[in-house]
mmCIF file of C-alpha atoms in Angstrom:
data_model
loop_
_atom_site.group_PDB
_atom_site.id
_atom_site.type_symbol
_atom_site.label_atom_id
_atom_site.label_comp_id
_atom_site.label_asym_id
_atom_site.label_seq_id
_atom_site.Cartn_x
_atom_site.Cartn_y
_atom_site.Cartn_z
ATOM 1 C CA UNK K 1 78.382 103.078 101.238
ATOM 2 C CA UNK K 2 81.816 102.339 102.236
ATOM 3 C CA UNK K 3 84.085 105.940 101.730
ATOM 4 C CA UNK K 4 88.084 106.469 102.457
ATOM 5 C CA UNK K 5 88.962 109.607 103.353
ATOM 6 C CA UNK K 6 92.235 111.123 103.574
ATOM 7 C CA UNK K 7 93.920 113.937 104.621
ATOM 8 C CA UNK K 8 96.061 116.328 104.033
ATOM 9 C CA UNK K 9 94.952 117.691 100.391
ATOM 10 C CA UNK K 10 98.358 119.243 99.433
ATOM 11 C CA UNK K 11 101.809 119.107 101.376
ATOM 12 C CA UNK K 12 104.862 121.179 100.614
ATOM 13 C CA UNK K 13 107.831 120.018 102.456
ATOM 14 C CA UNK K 14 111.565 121.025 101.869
ATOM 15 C CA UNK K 15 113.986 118.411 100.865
ATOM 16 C CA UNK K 16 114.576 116.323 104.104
ATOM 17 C CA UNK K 17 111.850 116.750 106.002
ATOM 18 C CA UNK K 18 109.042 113.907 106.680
ATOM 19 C CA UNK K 19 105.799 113.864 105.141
ATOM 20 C CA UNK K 20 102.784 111.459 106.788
ATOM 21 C CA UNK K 21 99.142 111.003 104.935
ATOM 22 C CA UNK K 22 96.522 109.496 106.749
ATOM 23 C CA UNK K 23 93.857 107.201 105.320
ATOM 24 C CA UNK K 24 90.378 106.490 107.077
ATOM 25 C CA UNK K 25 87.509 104.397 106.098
ATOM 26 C CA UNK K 26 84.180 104.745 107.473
ATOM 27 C CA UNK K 27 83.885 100.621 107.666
ATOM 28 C CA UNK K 28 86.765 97.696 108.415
ATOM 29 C CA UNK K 29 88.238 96.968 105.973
ATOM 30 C CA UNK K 30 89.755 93.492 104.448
ATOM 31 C CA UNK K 31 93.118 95.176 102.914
ATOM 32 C CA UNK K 32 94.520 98.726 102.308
ATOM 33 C CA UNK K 33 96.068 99.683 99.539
ATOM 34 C CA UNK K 34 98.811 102.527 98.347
ATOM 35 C CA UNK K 35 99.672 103.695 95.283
ATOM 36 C CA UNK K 36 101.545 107.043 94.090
ATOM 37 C CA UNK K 37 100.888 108.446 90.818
ATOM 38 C CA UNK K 38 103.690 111.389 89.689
ATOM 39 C CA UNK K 39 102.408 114.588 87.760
ATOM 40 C CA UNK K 40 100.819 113.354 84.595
ATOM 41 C CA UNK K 41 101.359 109.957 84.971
ATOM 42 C CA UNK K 42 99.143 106.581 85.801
ATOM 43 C CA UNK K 43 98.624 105.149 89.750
ATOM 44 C CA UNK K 44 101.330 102.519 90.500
ATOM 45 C CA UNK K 45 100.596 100.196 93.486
ATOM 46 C CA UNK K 46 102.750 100.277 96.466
ATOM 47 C CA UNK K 47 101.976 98.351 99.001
ATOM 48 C CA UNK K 48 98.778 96.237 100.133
ATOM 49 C CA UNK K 49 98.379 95.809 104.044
ATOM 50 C CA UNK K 50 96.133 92.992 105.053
ATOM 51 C CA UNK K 51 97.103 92.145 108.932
ATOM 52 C CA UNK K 52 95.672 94.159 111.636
ATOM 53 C CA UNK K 53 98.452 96.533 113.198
ATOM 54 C CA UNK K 54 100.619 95.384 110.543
ATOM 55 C CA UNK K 55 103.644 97.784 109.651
ATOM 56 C CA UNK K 56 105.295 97.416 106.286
ATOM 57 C CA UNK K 57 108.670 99.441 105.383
ATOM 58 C CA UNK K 58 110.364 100.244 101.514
ATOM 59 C CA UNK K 59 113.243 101.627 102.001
ATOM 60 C CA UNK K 60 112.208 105.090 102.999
ATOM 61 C CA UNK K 61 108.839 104.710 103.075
ATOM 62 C CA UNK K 62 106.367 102.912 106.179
ATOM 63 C CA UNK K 63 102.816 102.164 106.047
ATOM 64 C CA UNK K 64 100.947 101.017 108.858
ATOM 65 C CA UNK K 65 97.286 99.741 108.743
ATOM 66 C CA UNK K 66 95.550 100.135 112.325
ATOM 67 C CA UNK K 67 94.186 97.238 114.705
ATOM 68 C CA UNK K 68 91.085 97.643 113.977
ATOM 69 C CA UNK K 69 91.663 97.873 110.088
ATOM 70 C CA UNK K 70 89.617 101.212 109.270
ATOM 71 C CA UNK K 71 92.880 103.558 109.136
ATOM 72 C CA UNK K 72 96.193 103.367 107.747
ATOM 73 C CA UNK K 73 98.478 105.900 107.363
ATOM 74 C CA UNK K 74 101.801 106.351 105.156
ATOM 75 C CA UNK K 75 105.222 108.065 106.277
ATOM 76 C CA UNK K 76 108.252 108.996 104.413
ATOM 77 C CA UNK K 77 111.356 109.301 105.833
ATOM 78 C CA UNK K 78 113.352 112.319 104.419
ATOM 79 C CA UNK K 79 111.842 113.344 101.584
ATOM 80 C CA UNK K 80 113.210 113.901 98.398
ATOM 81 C CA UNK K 81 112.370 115.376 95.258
ATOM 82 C CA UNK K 82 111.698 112.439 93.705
ATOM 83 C CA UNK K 83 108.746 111.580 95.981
ATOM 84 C CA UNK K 84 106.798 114.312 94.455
ATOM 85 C CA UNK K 85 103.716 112.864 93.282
ATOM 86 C CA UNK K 86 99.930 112.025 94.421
ATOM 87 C CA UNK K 87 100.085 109.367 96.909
ATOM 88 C CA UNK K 88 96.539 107.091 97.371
ATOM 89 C CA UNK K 89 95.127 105.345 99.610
ATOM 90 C CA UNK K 90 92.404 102.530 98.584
ATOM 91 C CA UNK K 91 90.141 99.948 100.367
ATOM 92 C CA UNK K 92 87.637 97.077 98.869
ATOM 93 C CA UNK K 93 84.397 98.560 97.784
ATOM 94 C CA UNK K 94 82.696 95.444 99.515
ATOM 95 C CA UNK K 95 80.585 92.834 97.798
ATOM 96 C CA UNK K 96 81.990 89.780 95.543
ATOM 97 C CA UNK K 97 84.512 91.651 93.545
ATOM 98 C CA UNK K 98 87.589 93.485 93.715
ATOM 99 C CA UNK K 99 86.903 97.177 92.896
ATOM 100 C CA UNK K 100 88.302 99.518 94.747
ATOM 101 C CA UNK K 101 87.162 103.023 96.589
ATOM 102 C CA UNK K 102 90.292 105.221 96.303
ATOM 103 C CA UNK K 103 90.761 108.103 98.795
ATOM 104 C CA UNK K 104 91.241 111.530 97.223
ATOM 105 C CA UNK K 105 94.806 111.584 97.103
ATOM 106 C CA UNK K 106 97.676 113.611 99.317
ATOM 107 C CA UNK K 107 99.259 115.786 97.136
ATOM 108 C CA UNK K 108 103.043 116.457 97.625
ATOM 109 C CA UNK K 109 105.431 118.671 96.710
ATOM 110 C CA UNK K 110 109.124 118.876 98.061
ATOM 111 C CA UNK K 111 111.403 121.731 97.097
ATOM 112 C CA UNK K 112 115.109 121.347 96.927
ATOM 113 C CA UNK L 1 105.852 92.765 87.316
ATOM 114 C CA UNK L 2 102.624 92.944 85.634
ATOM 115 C CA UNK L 3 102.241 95.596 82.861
ATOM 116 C CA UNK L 4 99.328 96.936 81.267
ATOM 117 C CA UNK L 5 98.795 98.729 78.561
ATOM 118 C CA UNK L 6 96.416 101.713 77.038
ATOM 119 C CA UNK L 7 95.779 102.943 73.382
ATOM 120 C CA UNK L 8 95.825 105.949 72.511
ATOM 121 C CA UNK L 9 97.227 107.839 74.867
ATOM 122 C CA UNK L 10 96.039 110.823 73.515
ATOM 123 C CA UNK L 11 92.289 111.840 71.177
ATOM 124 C CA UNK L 12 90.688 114.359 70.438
ATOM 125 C CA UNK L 13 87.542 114.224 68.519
ATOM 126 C CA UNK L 14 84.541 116.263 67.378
ATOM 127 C CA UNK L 15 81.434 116.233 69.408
ATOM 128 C CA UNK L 16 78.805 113.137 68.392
ATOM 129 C CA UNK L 17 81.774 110.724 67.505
ATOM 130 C CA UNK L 18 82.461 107.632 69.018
ATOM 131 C CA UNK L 19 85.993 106.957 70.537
ATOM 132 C CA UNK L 20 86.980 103.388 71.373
ATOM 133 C CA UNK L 21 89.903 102.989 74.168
ATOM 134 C CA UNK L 22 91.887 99.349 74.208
ATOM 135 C CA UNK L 23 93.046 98.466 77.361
ATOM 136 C CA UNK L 24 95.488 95.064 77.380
ATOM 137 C CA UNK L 25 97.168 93.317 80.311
ATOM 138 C CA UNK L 26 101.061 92.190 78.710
ATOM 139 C CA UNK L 27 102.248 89.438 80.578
ATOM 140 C CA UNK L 28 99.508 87.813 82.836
ATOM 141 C CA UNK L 29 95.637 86.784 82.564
ATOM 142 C CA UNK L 30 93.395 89.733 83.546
ATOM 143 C CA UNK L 31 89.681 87.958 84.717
ATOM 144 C CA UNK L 32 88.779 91.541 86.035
ATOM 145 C CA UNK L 33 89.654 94.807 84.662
ATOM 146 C CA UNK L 34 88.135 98.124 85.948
ATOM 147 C CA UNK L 35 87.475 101.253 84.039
ATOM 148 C CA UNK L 36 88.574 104.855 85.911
ATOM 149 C CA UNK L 37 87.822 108.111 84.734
ATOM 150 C CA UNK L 38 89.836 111.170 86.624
ATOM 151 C CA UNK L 39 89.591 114.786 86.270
ATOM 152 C CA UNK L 40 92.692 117.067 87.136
ATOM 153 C CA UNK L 41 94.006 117.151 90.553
ATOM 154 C CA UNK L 42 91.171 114.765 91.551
ATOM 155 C CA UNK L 43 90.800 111.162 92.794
ATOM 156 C CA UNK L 44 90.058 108.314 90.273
ATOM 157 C CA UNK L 45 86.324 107.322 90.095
ATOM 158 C CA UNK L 46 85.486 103.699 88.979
ATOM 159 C CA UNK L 47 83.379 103.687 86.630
ATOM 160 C CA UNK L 48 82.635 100.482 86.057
ATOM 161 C CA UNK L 49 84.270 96.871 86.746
ATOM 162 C CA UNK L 50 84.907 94.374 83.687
ATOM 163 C CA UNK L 51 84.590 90.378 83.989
ATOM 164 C CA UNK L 52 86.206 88.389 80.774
ATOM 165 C CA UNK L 53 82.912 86.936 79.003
ATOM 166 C CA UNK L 54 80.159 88.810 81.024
ATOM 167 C CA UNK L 55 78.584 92.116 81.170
ATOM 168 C CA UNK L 56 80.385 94.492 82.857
ATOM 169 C CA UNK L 57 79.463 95.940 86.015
ATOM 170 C CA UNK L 58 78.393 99.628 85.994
ATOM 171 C CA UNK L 59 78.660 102.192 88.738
ATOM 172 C CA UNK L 60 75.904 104.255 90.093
ATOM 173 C CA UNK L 61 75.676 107.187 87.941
ATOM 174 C CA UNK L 62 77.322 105.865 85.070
ATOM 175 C CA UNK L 63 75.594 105.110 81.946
ATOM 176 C CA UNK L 64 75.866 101.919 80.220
ATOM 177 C CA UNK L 65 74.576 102.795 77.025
ATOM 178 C CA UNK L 66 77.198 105.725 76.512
ATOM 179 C CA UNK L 67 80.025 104.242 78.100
ATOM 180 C CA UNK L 68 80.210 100.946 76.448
ATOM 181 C CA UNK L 69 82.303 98.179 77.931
ATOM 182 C CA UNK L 70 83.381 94.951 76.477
ATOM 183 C CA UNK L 71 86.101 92.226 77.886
ATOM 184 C CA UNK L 72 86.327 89.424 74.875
ATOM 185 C CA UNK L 73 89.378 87.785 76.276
ATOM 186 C CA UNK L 74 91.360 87.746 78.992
ATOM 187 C CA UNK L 75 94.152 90.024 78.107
ATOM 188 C CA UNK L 76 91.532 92.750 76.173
ATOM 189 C CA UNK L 77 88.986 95.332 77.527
ATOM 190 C CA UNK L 78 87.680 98.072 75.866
ATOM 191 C CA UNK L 79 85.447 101.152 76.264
ATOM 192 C CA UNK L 80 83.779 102.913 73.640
ATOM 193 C CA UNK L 81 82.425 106.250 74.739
ATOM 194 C CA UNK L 82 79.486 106.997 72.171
ATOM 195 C CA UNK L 83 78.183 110.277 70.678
ATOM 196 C CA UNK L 84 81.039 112.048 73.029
ATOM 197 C CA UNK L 85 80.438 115.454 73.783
ATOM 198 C CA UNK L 86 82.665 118.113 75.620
ATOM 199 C CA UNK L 87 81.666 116.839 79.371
ATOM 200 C CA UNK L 88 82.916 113.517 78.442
ATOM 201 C CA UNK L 89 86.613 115.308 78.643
ATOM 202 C CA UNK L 90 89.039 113.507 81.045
ATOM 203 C CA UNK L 91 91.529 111.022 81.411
ATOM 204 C CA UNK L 92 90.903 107.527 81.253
ATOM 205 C CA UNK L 93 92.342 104.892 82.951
ATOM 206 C CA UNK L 94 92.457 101.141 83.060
ATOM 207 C CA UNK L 95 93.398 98.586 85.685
ATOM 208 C CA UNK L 96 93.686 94.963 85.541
ATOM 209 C CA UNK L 97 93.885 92.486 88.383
ATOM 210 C CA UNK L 98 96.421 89.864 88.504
ATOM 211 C CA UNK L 99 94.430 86.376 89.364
ATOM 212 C CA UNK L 100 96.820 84.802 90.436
ATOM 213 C CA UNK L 101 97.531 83.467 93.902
ATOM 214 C CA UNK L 102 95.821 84.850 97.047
ATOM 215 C CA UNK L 103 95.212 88.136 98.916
ATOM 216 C CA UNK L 104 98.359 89.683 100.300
ATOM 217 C CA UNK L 105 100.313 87.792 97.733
ATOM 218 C CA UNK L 106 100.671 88.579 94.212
ATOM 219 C CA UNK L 107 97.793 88.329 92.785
ATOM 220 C CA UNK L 108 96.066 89.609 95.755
ATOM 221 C CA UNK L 109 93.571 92.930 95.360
ATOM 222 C CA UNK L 110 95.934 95.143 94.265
ATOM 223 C CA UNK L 111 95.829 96.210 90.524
ATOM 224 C CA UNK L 112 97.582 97.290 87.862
ATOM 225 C CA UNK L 113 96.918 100.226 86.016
ATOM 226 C CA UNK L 114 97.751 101.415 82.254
ATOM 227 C CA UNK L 115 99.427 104.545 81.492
ATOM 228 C CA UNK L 116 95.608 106.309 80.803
ATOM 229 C CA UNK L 117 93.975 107.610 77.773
ATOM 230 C CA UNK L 118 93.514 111.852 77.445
ATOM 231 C CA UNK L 119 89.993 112.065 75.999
ATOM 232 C CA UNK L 120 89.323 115.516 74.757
ATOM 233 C CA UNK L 121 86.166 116.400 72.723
ATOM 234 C CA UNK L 122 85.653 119.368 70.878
#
């Protein structure tokens, strides 16, 4: 079945530095999506991508989904400490409904 | 924006008991809700996807008579986990779709997810 894998695991960054995941599904997908869940709290969606090559900015953040819609990858700008948090990446499952396959998160800490 | 909502937040039973977990969408329709379970520091699993006024879709692996699911209306889901035991531990979490509009819009795929319900059985 359709899997999304993404890399890294963990990131530690210091306060001002960039920090880039990188999503990739083992089949095309119709949309990407990105959400970012802080220590003990609940996902909260981000962005969807739906175009091929399409790039989408928020303020510091950019998320790009490749041409041929099977990668994606998110970048942030000069981190701060208030981007620490688990940021996922998730595709369609396939078939007639909407369920999701989420990747297994990027972890990421930033230090002040 | 679209908020959903989770009761508790927070139970802890004894082993054999049944725990029911509510799961609402606030402010917009909800035709599909989806069911997550996640254990620390890992990824959120689906467990199983839930259609207003039909049976809800299980995943592979996940068993429908312990993990029962039931969408009445189109604001309400809930899952009852019967007879918990210990392994039944982890966080729960809800997600609703907004059914509004088309894909890339609001209302595309992209869901909504309550703030997650900390199962722990003793």
């Amino acid at each position: 079945g359709q899997q999304v894998m993404q890399i890294p695991q963990y990131q530690h960054v210091q306060e001002g530095e960039d920090f880039t995941t990188y999503c990739n599904s083992s089949t095309t997908l119709s949309n990407i999506q990105w959400y970012k869940q802080r220590p003990g709290g609940h996902p909260v969606f981000l962005i969807q991508l739906v175009k091929s090559g399409e790039v989408k900015k928020q303020k510091r953040l950019t998320f790009q989904f490749g041409e041929a819609k099977k990668n994606s990858s998110l970048h942030i700008t000069a981190t701060q400490t208030t981007d620490v948090g688990t940021y996922f990446c998730a595709g369609p499952k396939g078939g007639s409904g909407y369920a999701l396959n989420f990747g297994k998160g990027t972890s990421l800490l930033v230090t002040p | 924006g679209a908020v959903v909502s989770q009761h508790p937040s927070r139970v802890i039973c004894k082993s054999g008991t049944s725990v029911k977990i509510e799961c609402r969408s606030l402010d917009f329709q909800a035709t599909t809700m989806f069911w997550y379970r996640q254990f620390p520091k890992q990824s959120l699993m689906l467990m199983a996807t839930s259609n207003e006024g039909s049976k809800a879709t299980y995943e592979q692996g996940v068993e429908k008579d312990k993990f029962l699911i039931n969408h009445a209306s189109l604001t309400l889901s809930t899952l009852t986990v019967t007879s918990a035991h210990p392994e039944d531990s982890s966080f729960y979490i809800c997600s609703a779709r907004d059914g509004r509009g088309r894909p890339g819009e609001r209302g595309g795929h992209e869901q909504f997810f309550g703030p997650g319900t900390r199962l722990t059985v003793l």
